[in-house]
Amino acid sequence: MVQSGLQNCVAARPEKRSVPCRWERPQPGWMKLNVDGSFDSSSSTGGIGAVLRDRLGTVIFSACGFIERCCNPLEAELLACKEGINLALQWTLLPIIVESDCLVAVDMIQSKKKEWSQLAYLVRDIGEMLSEGREVRIRKIQRSQNNIRHYLANRGRTNARSEFWPDGSCNLISQAVCKEALAE
């Protein structure tokens, strides 16, 4: 079951939509966390990317991380969700919308059934974070709705390091966010 779902997380998979979607602002009183995982099968390494933004599109934080050992794209996506949610819960008291382009990861996290795959520990860890009383919604989006987190996940993997930028302190990320906002 997990193997068939991995195709939904592979970076090379083309989008089904012909018209690109853009990042959408969260509703008033909410924050939006966009996460992505990156996987390199030749080295069995991965990367994660996360961006937390407010209603105005202002970056609260952005981060990338390196995964030294990674089994598959789904593991990278779930690790990105886990680490992103963990950071977001520390950086805001507002409710959070978590967005990922991996339908399998979103379905695993939202499922009420007990997970039995080799990645069950990640799903359980995410579930425990979500059960602590904060309102967190998880949804699947198209990759084109937030290219920044995709860039960050690849940066973490290819540079083999983890980086964290509070607010818009990274000029590269700030420029990308401004460019994305102008496209709205």
Coordinates of C-alpha atoms in Angstrom, one line a residue:
M1 CA 0.0 0.0 0.0
V2 CA 2.8 2.4 0.9
Q3 CA 4.7 1.6 -2.3
S4 CA 1.8 2.5 -4.6
G5 CA 1.4 5.8 -2.7
L6 CA 5.0 6.8 -3.2
Q7 CA 4.3 8.0 -6.7
N8 CA 2.3 10.9 -5.2
C9 CA 5.4 12.2 -3.5
V10 CA 8.1 11.8 -6.2
A11 CA 9.4 15.2 -7.1
A12 CA 9.5 14.5 -10.9
R13 CA 5.8 13.8 -11.1
P14 CA 4.1 16.4 -13.3
E15 CA 1.2 18.4 -12.0
K16 CA -2.3 17.4 -13.1
R17 CA -3.4 21.0 -13.5
S18 CA -2.5 23.0 -16.5
V19 CA -2.9 26.4 -14.9
P20 CA -0.5 27.0 -12.0
C21 CA -2.1 27.7 -8.6
R22 CA -0.6 30.3 -6.3
W23 CA -0.2 30.4 -2.5
E24 CA -3.4 31.4 -0.8
R25 CA -3.6 33.5 2.3
P26 CA -5.0 31.8 5.4
Q27 CA -8.3 33.1 6.8
P28 CA -8.1 35.8 9.5
G29 CA -6.8 34.5 12.8
W30 CA -4.9 31.6 11.2
M31 CA -1.3 30.9 10.2
K32 CA -0.2 28.8 7.2
L33 CA 2.6 26.3 7.3
N34 CA 3.8 25.0 4.0
V35 CA 6.1 21.9 4.1
D36 CA 7.9 19.7 1.6
G37 CA 10.3 16.8 1.6
S38 CA 13.0 16.0 -0.9
F39 CA 14.6 12.6 -1.6
D40 CA 17.6 11.4 -3.5
S41 CA 17.5 7.7 -4.2
S42 CA 21.1 7.5 -5.3
S43 CA 22.4 8.6 -1.9
S44 CA 19.4 7.7 0.3
T45 CA 19.4 11.2 1.7
G46 CA 16.7 13.7 2.0
G47 CA 15.8 17.3 2.9
I48 CA 12.9 19.2 4.4
G49 CA 11.6 22.6 3.9
A50 CA 9.1 24.7 5.9
V51 CA 7.7 28.2 5.7
L52 CA 5.3 29.7 8.3
R53 CA 3.4 32.8 7.1
D54 CA 0.6 35.0 8.5
R55 CA -2.5 36.3 6.9
L56 CA -0.6 39.1 5.1
G57 CA 2.0 36.6 3.7
T58 CA 4.7 37.8 6.1
V59 CA 7.2 35.1 6.9
I60 CA 7.3 34.1 10.5
F61 CA 10.1 31.6 9.9
S62 CA 11.6 29.6 7.1
A63 CA 13.8 26.5 7.5
C64 CA 15.5 23.7 5.7
G65 CA 17.0 20.5 7.0
F66 CA 19.2 17.6 5.9
I67 CA 18.1 14.0 6.4
E68 CA 21.2 11.8 6.5
R69 CA 19.4 8.5 6.0
C70 CA 16.0 8.4 4.2
C71 CA 14.2 5.4 2.8
N72 CA 11.9 7.0 0.3
P73 CA 10.0 10.2 -0.7
L74 CA 7.2 9.5 1.7
E75 CA 9.5 9.4 4.7
A76 CA 11.0 12.8 3.6
E77 CA 7.4 14.2 3.3
L78 CA 6.4 12.9 6.8
L79 CA 9.6 14.2 8.4
A80 CA 8.9 17.6 6.8
C81 CA 5.4 17.6 8.3
K82 CA 6.7 16.6 11.7
E83 CA 9.5 19.1 11.9
G84 CA 7.5 21.9 10.4
I85 CA 4.6 21.4 12.8
N86 CA 7.0 21.1 15.7
L87 CA 8.5 24.5 14.8
A88 CA 5.2 26.2 14.0
L89 CA 3.7 25.2 17.4
Q90 CA 6.6 27.0 19.0
W91 CA 6.4 30.1 16.9
T92 CA 2.7 30.9 17.0
L93 CA -0.3 30.6 19.3
L94 CA -2.7 30.9 16.5
P95 CA -4.4 28.0 14.7
I96 CA -2.3 26.5 11.9
I97 CA -3.2 25.3 8.4
V98 CA -0.5 22.8 7.3
E99 CA -0.1 22.3 3.5
S100 CA 1.7 19.6 1.7
D101 CA 1.8 18.4 -1.9
C102 CA 1.9 14.7 -0.8
L103 CA -1.6 13.2 -0.8
V104 CA -0.4 10.0 0.8
A105 CA 1.3 11.8 3.7
V106 CA -1.8 14.0 4.3
D107 CA -4.1 10.9 4.2
M108 CA -1.9 9.0 6.6
I109 CA -1.9 11.8 9.1
Q110 CA -5.6 12.4 8.9
S111 CA -6.6 8.7 9.0
K112 CA -8.4 7.4 12.0
K113 CA -7.0 3.9 11.3
K114 CA -3.9 2.6 13.1
E115 CA -0.9 2.9 10.8
W116 CA 1.1 -0.3 10.3
S117 CA 3.7 0.8 7.8
Q118 CA 7.4 1.2 8.5
L119 CA 6.6 4.9 8.9
A120 CA 4.0 4.5 11.6
Y121 CA 6.3 6.1 14.2
L122 CA 6.3 9.3 12.2
V123 CA 2.5 9.3 11.8
R124 CA 2.1 8.6 15.5
D125 CA 4.5 11.4 16.5
I126 CA 2.6 13.9 14.3
G127 CA -0.7 12.7 15.7
E128 CA 0.6 13.3 19.3
M129 CA 1.6 16.9 18.4
L130 CA -1.8 17.4 16.9
S131 CA -3.7 16.1 19.9
E132 CA -2.2 18.7 22.3
G133 CA -5.3 20.9 21.9
R134 CA -4.1 23.4 19.2
E135 CA -6.3 23.7 16.2
V136 CA -4.3 22.4 13.2
R137 CA -5.8 21.5 9.9
I138 CA -3.8 19.6 7.2
R139 CA -4.6 19.7 3.6
K140 CA -3.2 18.7 0.2
I141 CA -2.2 21.4 -2.2
Q142 CA -0.5 21.6 -5.7
R143 CA 3.2 22.1 -5.7
S144 CA 2.8 25.4 -7.5
Q145 CA 1.0 26.8 -4.5
N146 CA 4.2 27.3 -2.6
N147 CA 7.5 26.8 -4.5
I148 CA 9.5 28.3 -1.6
R149 CA 9.2 25.2 0.6
H150 CA 10.2 23.0 -2.4
Y151 CA 13.3 25.1 -2.9
L152 CA 14.1 24.9 0.8
A153 CA 13.7 21.1 0.9
N154 CA 16.1 20.7 -2.0
R155 CA 18.5 23.2 -0.4
G156 CA 18.6 21.2 2.8
R157 CA 19.3 18.0 0.9
T158 CA 21.9 19.3 -1.6
N159 CA 23.8 21.4 0.9
A160 CA 23.7 18.7 3.5
R161 CA 22.9 21.1 6.3
S162 CA 20.0 22.5 8.3
E163 CA 19.2 26.2 8.4
F164 CA 16.6 28.3 10.2
W165 CA 15.7 31.9 9.5
P166 CA 13.3 33.8 11.8
D167 CA 11.1 36.3 10.1
G168 CA 12.4 37.6 6.8
S169 CA 16.0 37.6 7.8
C170 CA 17.1 35.5 4.8
N171 CA 17.2 37.8 1.8
L172 CA 16.8 35.0 -0.6
I173 CA 13.6 33.8 1.0
S174 CA 12.2 37.3 1.5
Q175 CA 12.7 38.0 -2.2
A176 CA 10.9 34.8 -3.2
V177 CA 8.0 35.6 -0.9
C178 CA 7.7 39.1 -2.3
K179 CA 7.8 37.8 -5.8
E180 CA 5.1 35.2 -5.0
A181 CA 2.9 37.9 -3.4
L182 CA 3.2 40.1 -6.5
A183 CA 2.0 37.3 -8.6
E184 CA -1.3 37.1 -6.7

